[in-house]
mmCIF file of C-alpha atoms and ligand atoms in Angstrom:
data_model
loop_
_atom_site.group_PDB
_atom_site.id
_atom_site.type_symbol
_atom_site.label_atom_id
_atom_site.label_comp_id
_atom_site.label_asym_id
_atom_site.label_seq_id
_atom_site.Cartn_x
_atom_site.Cartn_y
_atom_site.Cartn_z
ATOM 1 C CA MET A 1 -13.189 10.204 7.072
ATOM 2 C CA ASN A 2 -14.521 10.117 3.384
ATOM 3 C CA ILE A 3 -15.934 6.517 2.150
ATOM 4 C CA TYR A 4 -16.863 6.555 -1.445
ATOM 5 C CA ILE A 5 -18.519 3.615 -3.186
ATOM 6 C CA THR A 6 -17.983 2.430 -6.388
ATOM 7 C CA GLU A 7 -20.558 0.486 -8.639
ATOM 8 C CA ASN A 8 -17.606 -1.198 -10.412
ATOM 9 C CA ILE A 9 -13.799 -2.219 -9.891
ATOM 10 C CA PRO A 10 -13.002 0.015 -12.809
ATOM 11 C CA SER A 11 -14.839 3.428 -11.443
ATOM 12 C CA LEU A 12 -12.813 2.469 -7.896
ATOM 13 C CA ASN A 13 -9.741 2.694 -10.102
ATOM 14 C CA GLN A 14 -10.963 6.151 -11.873
ATOM 15 C CA LYS A 15 -11.435 7.632 -8.654
ATOM 16 C CA ALA A 16 -8.639 6.706 -6.803
ATOM 17 C CA ALA A 17 -6.014 7.589 -10.116
ATOM 18 C CA ASN A 18 -7.955 10.676 -9.662
ATOM 19 C CA ILE A 19 -7.139 11.351 -6.437
ATOM 20 C CA ILE A 20 -3.296 10.440 -7.182
ATOM 21 C CA ALA A 21 -3.021 12.255 -9.975
ATOM 22 C CA ALA A 22 -4.670 15.709 -8.452
ATOM 23 C CA GLN A 23 -2.221 15.231 -5.561
ATOM 24 C CA ILE A 24 0.901 15.443 -8.929
ATOM 25 C CA ILE A 25 -0.307 17.878 -10.580
ATOM 26 C CA MET A 26 -1.051 20.104 -7.517
ATOM 27 C CA LYS A 27 2.195 19.546 -6.554
ATOM 28 C CA PRO A 28 4.828 18.354 -8.723
ATOM 29 C CA ASP A 29 7.275 16.913 -6.217
ATOM 30 C CA SER A 30 4.819 15.018 -4.115
ATOM 31 C CA VAL A 31 5.779 11.997 -1.584
ATOM 32 C CA LEU A 32 3.966 9.519 -2.607
ATOM 33 C CA GLY A 33 3.531 5.853 -0.485
ATOM 34 C CA LEU A 34 3.404 3.369 -2.571
ATOM 35 C CA ALA A 35 0.991 0.020 -2.210
ATOM 36 C CA THR A 36 1.283 -3.484 -3.769
ATOM 37 C CA GLY A 37 -1.510 -6.165 -4.407
ATOM 38 C CA SER A 38 -4.065 -6.733 -6.715
ATOM 39 C CA THR A 39 -6.016 -4.128 -5.447
ATOM 40 C CA PRO A 40 -3.970 -1.007 -6.921
ATOM 41 C CA ILE A 41 -3.110 -2.259 -10.487
ATOM 42 C CA GLY A 42 -6.334 -0.836 -12.329
ATOM 43 C CA THR A 43 -4.963 2.018 -10.391
ATOM 44 C CA TYR A 44 -1.688 2.124 -11.492
ATOM 45 C CA GLU A 45 -2.281 1.123 -15.124
ATOM 46 C CA LEU A 46 -4.602 4.283 -15.305
ATOM 47 C CA LEU A 47 -1.707 6.610 -13.600
ATOM 48 C CA VAL A 48 0.297 5.642 -16.567
ATOM 49 C CA GLU A 49 -2.371 6.463 -19.222
ATOM 50 C CA TYR A 50 -2.447 9.776 -18.270
ATOM 51 C CA TYR A 51 1.221 9.769 -18.097
ATOM 52 C CA ASN A 52 1.192 8.817 -21.524
ATOM 53 C CA LYS A 53 -1.673 11.361 -22.349
ATOM 54 C CA GLY A 54 1.101 14.290 -21.507
ATOM 55 C CA VAL A 55 -1.491 15.188 -18.367
ATOM 56 C CA LEU A 56 0.950 13.558 -15.604
ATOM 57 C CA ASP A 57 4.627 13.893 -15.097
ATOM 58 C CA PHE A 58 6.578 11.969 -12.677
ATOM 59 C CA THR A 59 9.894 13.906 -12.691
ATOM 60 C CA LYS A 60 10.024 15.451 -9.460
ATOM 61 C CA VAL A 61 8.243 12.433 -7.708
ATOM 62 C CA THR A 62 9.351 10.769 -4.689
ATOM 63 C CA THR A 63 8.014 7.221 -3.897
ATOM 64 C CA ILE A 64 8.263 5.063 -1.223
ATOM 65 C CA ASN A 65 6.584 1.879 -0.695
ATOM 66 C CA LEU A 66 5.059 -0.300 2.527
ATOM 67 C CA ASP A 67 6.236 -3.339 2.076
ATOM 68 C CA GLU A 68 8.887 -5.963 1.060
ATOM 69 C CA TYR A 69 9.316 -9.287 0.759
ATOM 70 C CA GLN A 70 12.440 -10.819 2.436
ATOM 71 C CA GLY A 71 14.512 -13.076 1.329
ATOM 72 C CA LEU A 72 13.216 -12.008 -2.849
ATOM 73 C CA ALA A 73 15.657 -10.622 -5.457
ATOM 74 C CA PRO A 74 14.538 -7.273 -6.962
ATOM 75 C CA ASP A 75 14.184 -9.249 -9.965
ATOM 76 C CA HIS A 76 11.944 -12.168 -8.414
ATOM 77 C CA ASP A 77 8.597 -11.592 -10.315
ATOM 78 C CA GLN A 78 7.111 -12.097 -6.746
ATOM 79 C CA SER A 79 9.457 -9.101 -5.444
ATOM 80 C CA TYR A 80 7.462 -5.992 -4.884
ATOM 81 C CA ARG A 81 10.106 -4.005 -6.597
ATOM 82 C CA TYR A 82 9.602 -5.825 -9.635
ATOM 83 C CA PHE A 83 5.886 -5.551 -9.242
ATOM 84 C CA MET A 84 6.136 -1.738 -9.095
ATOM 85 C CA ASP A 85 8.489 -1.393 -11.751
ATOM 86 C CA THR A 86 6.444 -3.828 -14.408
ATOM 87 C CA HIS A 87 3.155 -2.031 -13.204
ATOM 88 C CA LEU A 88 4.185 1.553 -12.943
ATOM 89 C CA PHE A 89 8.259 2.390 -12.814
ATOM 90 C CA ASN A 90 8.898 1.590 -16.140
ATOM 91 C CA GLN A 91 6.422 3.049 -17.941
ATOM 92 C CA ILE A 92 6.619 6.500 -16.514
ATOM 93 C CA ASN A 93 9.223 9.238 -16.140
ATOM 94 C CA ILE A 94 10.323 8.818 -12.683
ATOM 95 C CA ASN A 95 13.950 8.767 -11.686
ATOM 96 C CA LYS A 96 14.339 5.140 -10.979
ATOM 97 C CA ASN A 97 16.510 6.516 -8.120
ATOM 98 C CA SER A 98 13.709 8.126 -6.128
ATOM 99 C CA THR A 99 11.671 5.080 -6.168
ATOM 100 C CA PHE A 100 12.418 3.571 -2.424
ATOM 101 C CA LEU A 101 11.496 -0.467 -1.018
ATOM 102 C CA PRO A 102 13.074 -2.186 1.236
ATOM 103 C CA ASN A 103 16.010 -4.155 -0.005
ATOM 104 C CA GLY A 104 14.709 -7.965 0.336
ATOM 105 C CA LEU A 105 18.058 -9.230 0.141
ATOM 106 C CA ALA A 106 19.686 -7.122 3.050
ATOM 107 C CA LYS A 107 22.089 -9.473 5.071
ATOM 108 C CA ASP A 108 21.339 -7.581 8.642
ATOM 109 C CA SER A 109 17.525 -6.917 9.146
ATOM 110 C CA ASN A 110 18.157 -4.385 11.731
ATOM 111 C CA LEU A 111 20.224 -2.409 10.255
ATOM 112 C CA GLU A 112 17.716 -2.561 6.878
ATOM 113 C CA CYS A 113 14.981 -1.280 9.161
ATOM 114 C CA GLN A 114 16.909 1.733 10.472
ATOM 115 C CA ARG A 115 18.069 2.504 6.559
ATOM 116 C CA TYR A 116 14.527 2.490 5.590
ATOM 117 C CA ASN A 117 13.267 4.827 9.023
ATOM 118 C CA GLN A 118 16.062 7.297 7.622
ATOM 119 C CA ILE A 119 14.673 6.857 4.119
ATOM 120 C CA ILE A 120 11.588 8.026 5.236
ATOM 121 C CA GLN A 121 12.710 10.696 7.613
ATOM 122 C CA SER A 122 14.754 12.266 5.080
ATOM 123 C CA LEU A 123 11.652 12.575 2.518
ATOM 124 C CA GLY A 124 10.772 15.003 4.462
ATOM 125 C CA GLY A 125 6.603 13.330 5.468
ATOM 126 C CA ILE A 126 4.922 11.391 3.069
ATOM 127 C CA ASP A 127 2.195 13.497 1.078
ATOM 128 C CA LEU A 128 -0.388 11.116 0.082
ATOM 129 C CA GLN A 129 -0.454 7.025 1.388
ATOM 130 C CA LEU A 130 -1.831 4.468 -0.555
ATOM 131 C CA LEU A 131 -2.996 1.466 0.792
ATOM 132 C CA GLY A 132 -4.785 -1.950 0.415
ATOM 133 C CA ILE A 133 -6.322 -3.907 3.348
ATOM 134 C CA GLY A 134 -5.649 -7.172 3.908
ATOM 135 C CA GLU A 135 -8.574 -9.860 4.863
ATOM 136 C CA ASN A 136 -6.992 -10.270 8.435
ATOM 137 C CA ALA A 137 -7.040 -5.990 8.353
ATOM 138 C CA HIS A 138 -3.477 -5.615 7.854
ATOM 139 C CA ILE A 139 -1.819 -2.666 6.435
ATOM 140 C CA GLY A 140 1.485 -2.754 4.825
ATOM 141 C CA PHE A 141 2.596 -5.901 6.273
ATOM 142 C CA ASN A 142 1.571 -5.327 9.944
ATOM 143 C CA GLU A 143 -0.324 -7.987 10.717
ATOM 144 C CA PRO A 144 -2.644 -8.430 13.697
ATOM 145 C CA GLY A 145 -0.395 -8.768 16.986
ATOM 146 C CA THR A 146 -0.717 -7.619 20.662
ATOM 147 C CA GLU A 147 1.164 -3.551 19.625
ATOM 148 C CA PHE A 148 1.214 -1.449 17.103
ATOM 149 C CA LYS A 149 5.236 -1.389 16.229
ATOM 150 C CA PRO A 150 5.983 2.395 14.866
ATOM 151 C CA ASN A 151 8.783 1.738 12.712
ATOM 152 C CA PRO A 152 9.970 -0.243 9.800
ATOM 153 C CA HIS A 153 10.710 -3.428 11.236
ATOM 154 C CA LEU A 154 10.576 -7.370 9.778
ATOM 155 C CA VAL A 155 7.412 -9.631 10.572
ATOM 156 C CA THR A 156 6.192 -13.555 10.405
ATOM 157 C CA LEU A 157 3.774 -12.972 8.147
ATOM 158 C CA THR A 158 0.714 -15.385 9.152
ATOM 159 C CA GLU A 159 -0.277 -18.252 8.055
ATOM 160 C CA LYS A 160 -3.633 -16.371 6.286
ATOM 161 C CA THR A 161 -1.610 -13.591 4.943
ATOM 162 C CA ARG A 162 0.553 -16.516 3.135
ATOM 163 C CA GLN A 163 -2.276 -18.099 1.854
ATOM 164 C CA ALA A 164 -4.062 -15.149 0.582
ATOM 165 C CA ASN A 165 -0.728 -14.541 -1.518
ATOM 166 C CA SER A 166 -0.101 -17.794 -2.378
ATOM 167 C CA ARG A 167 -2.531 -17.031 -5.587
ATOM 168 C CA PHE A 168 0.809 -15.451 -6.829
ATOM 169 C CA PHE A 169 3.423 -17.882 -6.315
ATOM 170 C CA PRO A 170 3.608 -21.636 -7.182
ATOM 171 C CA SER A 171 2.942 -23.142 -3.573
ATOM 172 C CA ILE A 172 2.150 -22.288 -0.496
ATOM 173 C CA ASP A 173 5.574 -23.317 0.512
ATOM 174 C CA ASP A 174 7.177 -20.548 -1.995
ATOM 175 C CA VAL A 175 5.753 -17.728 -0.082
ATOM 176 C CA PRO A 176 8.313 -15.884 1.942
ATOM 177 C CA THR A 177 7.632 -16.280 5.443
ATOM 178 C CA HIS A 178 8.829 -12.685 6.348
ATOM 179 C CA ALA A 179 8.681 -9.707 5.139
ATOM 180 C CA TYR A 180 9.985 -5.822 5.742
ATOM 181 C CA THR A 181 7.075 -3.403 6.522
ATOM 182 C CA MET A 182 6.971 0.111 7.490
ATOM 183 C CA GLY A 183 5.580 1.023 10.902
ATOM 184 C CA ILE A 184 2.375 2.315 11.760
ATOM 185 C CA LYS A 185 3.843 5.314 13.036
ATOM 186 C CA ASN A 186 5.863 5.999 9.383
ATOM 187 C CA ILE A 187 1.860 5.357 7.973
ATOM 188 C CA LEU A 188 -0.030 7.708 10.453
ATOM 189 C CA SER A 189 2.581 10.409 9.425
ATOM 190 C CA ALA A 190 1.260 10.662 6.009
ATOM 191 C CA LYS A 191 -0.669 13.954 5.323
ATOM 192 C CA LYS A 192 -3.367 12.202 3.650
ATOM 193 C CA ILE A 193 -4.518 8.440 3.197
ATOM 194 C CA LEU A 194 -6.832 6.515 0.686
ATOM 195 C CA LEU A 195 -7.513 2.791 1.077
ATOM 196 C CA LEU A 196 -8.841 0.725 -1.549
ATOM 197 C CA ALA A 197 -10.652 -1.985 -0.960
ATOM 198 C CA SER A 198 -12.823 -4.393 -3.337
ATOM 199 C CA GLY A 199 -14.820 -7.720 -2.666
ATOM 200 C CA THR A 200 -16.307 -9.316 -0.201
ATOM 201 C CA SER A 201 -13.548 -10.980 0.906
ATOM 202 C CA LYS A 202 -12.474 -7.719 2.617
ATOM 203 C CA ALA A 203 -16.173 -6.492 4.413
ATOM 204 C CA LYS A 204 -14.982 -7.671 7.655
ATOM 205 C CA ALA A 205 -12.382 -6.363 7.850
ATOM 206 C CA LEU A 206 -13.417 -2.879 6.871
ATOM 207 C CA TYR A 207 -15.981 -2.906 9.514
ATOM 208 C CA HIS A 208 -13.712 -3.825 12.167
ATOM 209 C CA SER A 209 -11.389 -1.870 10.961
ATOM 210 C CA PHE A 210 -13.559 1.818 10.996
ATOM 211 C CA LEU A 211 -16.378 0.198 13.197
ATOM 212 C CA GLY A 212 -14.861 -1.256 15.333
ATOM 213 C CA PRO A 213 -12.345 -0.547 18.277
ATOM 214 C CA ILE A 214 -9.144 0.689 17.702
ATOM 215 C CA THR A 215 -6.524 -2.453 18.381
ATOM 216 C CA PRO A 216 -3.996 -4.073 17.379
ATOM 217 C CA ALA A 217 -5.095 -6.831 16.922
ATOM 218 C CA VAL A 218 -7.245 -4.940 13.557
ATOM 219 C CA PRO A 219 -3.622 -3.121 12.376
ATOM 220 C CA ALA A 220 -6.142 -1.291 9.874
ATOM 221 C CA SER A 221 -8.226 0.211 12.933
ATOM 222 C CA ILE A 222 -5.453 2.657 13.644
ATOM 223 C CA LEU A 223 -6.661 4.857 10.912
ATOM 224 C CA GLN A 224 -9.768 6.270 12.651
ATOM 225 C CA LEU A 225 -6.819 7.819 14.935
ATOM 226 C CA HIS A 226 -5.540 9.581 11.306
ATOM 227 C CA ASN A 227 -7.349 13.160 10.177
ATOM 228 C CA ASN A 228 -7.122 12.951 6.325
ATOM 229 C CA VAL A 229 -8.523 9.326 5.214
ATOM 230 C CA THR A 230 -10.077 8.562 2.018
ATOM 231 C CA ILE A 231 -11.586 4.912 1.332
ATOM 232 C CA ILE A 232 -12.718 3.716 -1.930
ATOM 233 C CA ALA A 233 -14.728 0.803 -1.828
ATOM 234 C CA ASP A 234 -17.323 -1.143 -4.017
ATOM 235 C CA SER A 235 -20.484 -2.079 -2.541
ATOM 236 C CA ASP A 236 -19.357 -5.871 -1.665
ATOM 237 C CA ALA A 237 -16.586 -4.505 0.447
ATOM 238 C CA LEU A 238 -18.741 -1.994 2.133
ATOM 239 C CA ALA A 239 -21.590 -4.264 2.701
ATOM 240 C CA LEU A 240 -21.408 -4.039 6.316
ATOM 241 C CA PHE A 241 -21.200 -0.429 6.612
ATOM 242 C CA PRO A 242 -24.101 1.360 7.213
ATOM 243 C CA GLN A 243 -25.648 3.799 4.380
ATOM 244 C CA SER A 244 -25.454 6.735 6.136
ATOM 245 C CA MET A 245 -21.252 6.659 6.199
ATOM 246 C CA ILE A 246 -20.978 6.344 2.641
ATOM 247 C CA CYS A 247 -21.047 9.405 0.130
HETATM 248 P P1 PGA B 1 -4.984 -7.072 -2.913
HETATM 249 O O1 PGA B 1 -3.628 -7.367 -0.632
HETATM 250 O O2 PGA B 1 -4.754 -5.885 -2.741
HETATM 251 O O3 PGA B 1 -3.970 -8.346 -3.152
HETATM 252 O O4 PGA B 1 -6.003 -7.857 -1.907
HETATM 253 C C1 PGA B 1 -4.230 -6.003 0.049
HETATM 254 C C2 PGA B 1 -3.182 -6.068 0.997
HETATM 255 O O5 PGA B 1 -3.059 -7.347 1.430
HETATM 256 O O6 PGA B 1 -3.163 -5.529 1.850
#
């Protein structure tokens, strides 16, 4: 596990964008596992900048996202499809048919989970999975629980997650109660994992995930079992980490 501490959010974004850019340059047909949330927005901005400067070509890249709210249409401004289109896909030369998210409007949630799993399998492995982390240590929408669910599934969002995400909605009542997420096995099967975190609100989650026991009560703790995890975080998020562990 590599842990990089960055002075501020711009340098966090710079480091993250450089790692993703290097992945695309080294392997132009990379499969990228992507994340939404406020943390990666600046990273996506830099990837768009690199594209505009002619440094990156996305024509052969495939992306698969971690999660999507159930019940939100792709053009709903809080759907994760809308987020990805706005922050990244509409601004680069990626083939939209090579960008995958769960369908929030699927009529049959079991079939949708099976469909998403088949897509993940058909891509032949995620080269680089980008992750944020929830204040409750969720990854994707794998919420704290009593088991690690391996494959895509429909989740009942915890009150804490709905509260954290209510800042993007008119009120907490508008935050969907359910979401589709990739499972833990899907995430762990990525060749490389890049986790971004900033702010004191993530400090406990990071500490328990990487220095505590591996338990489904702390979903990100499963990442201790992955052999290629890079964490990029600011000093607030890493406040509880011993200095000796940080690059
Ligand atoms: P955030 O969300 O980037 O908006 O903090 C991260 C997450 O909940 O996974």
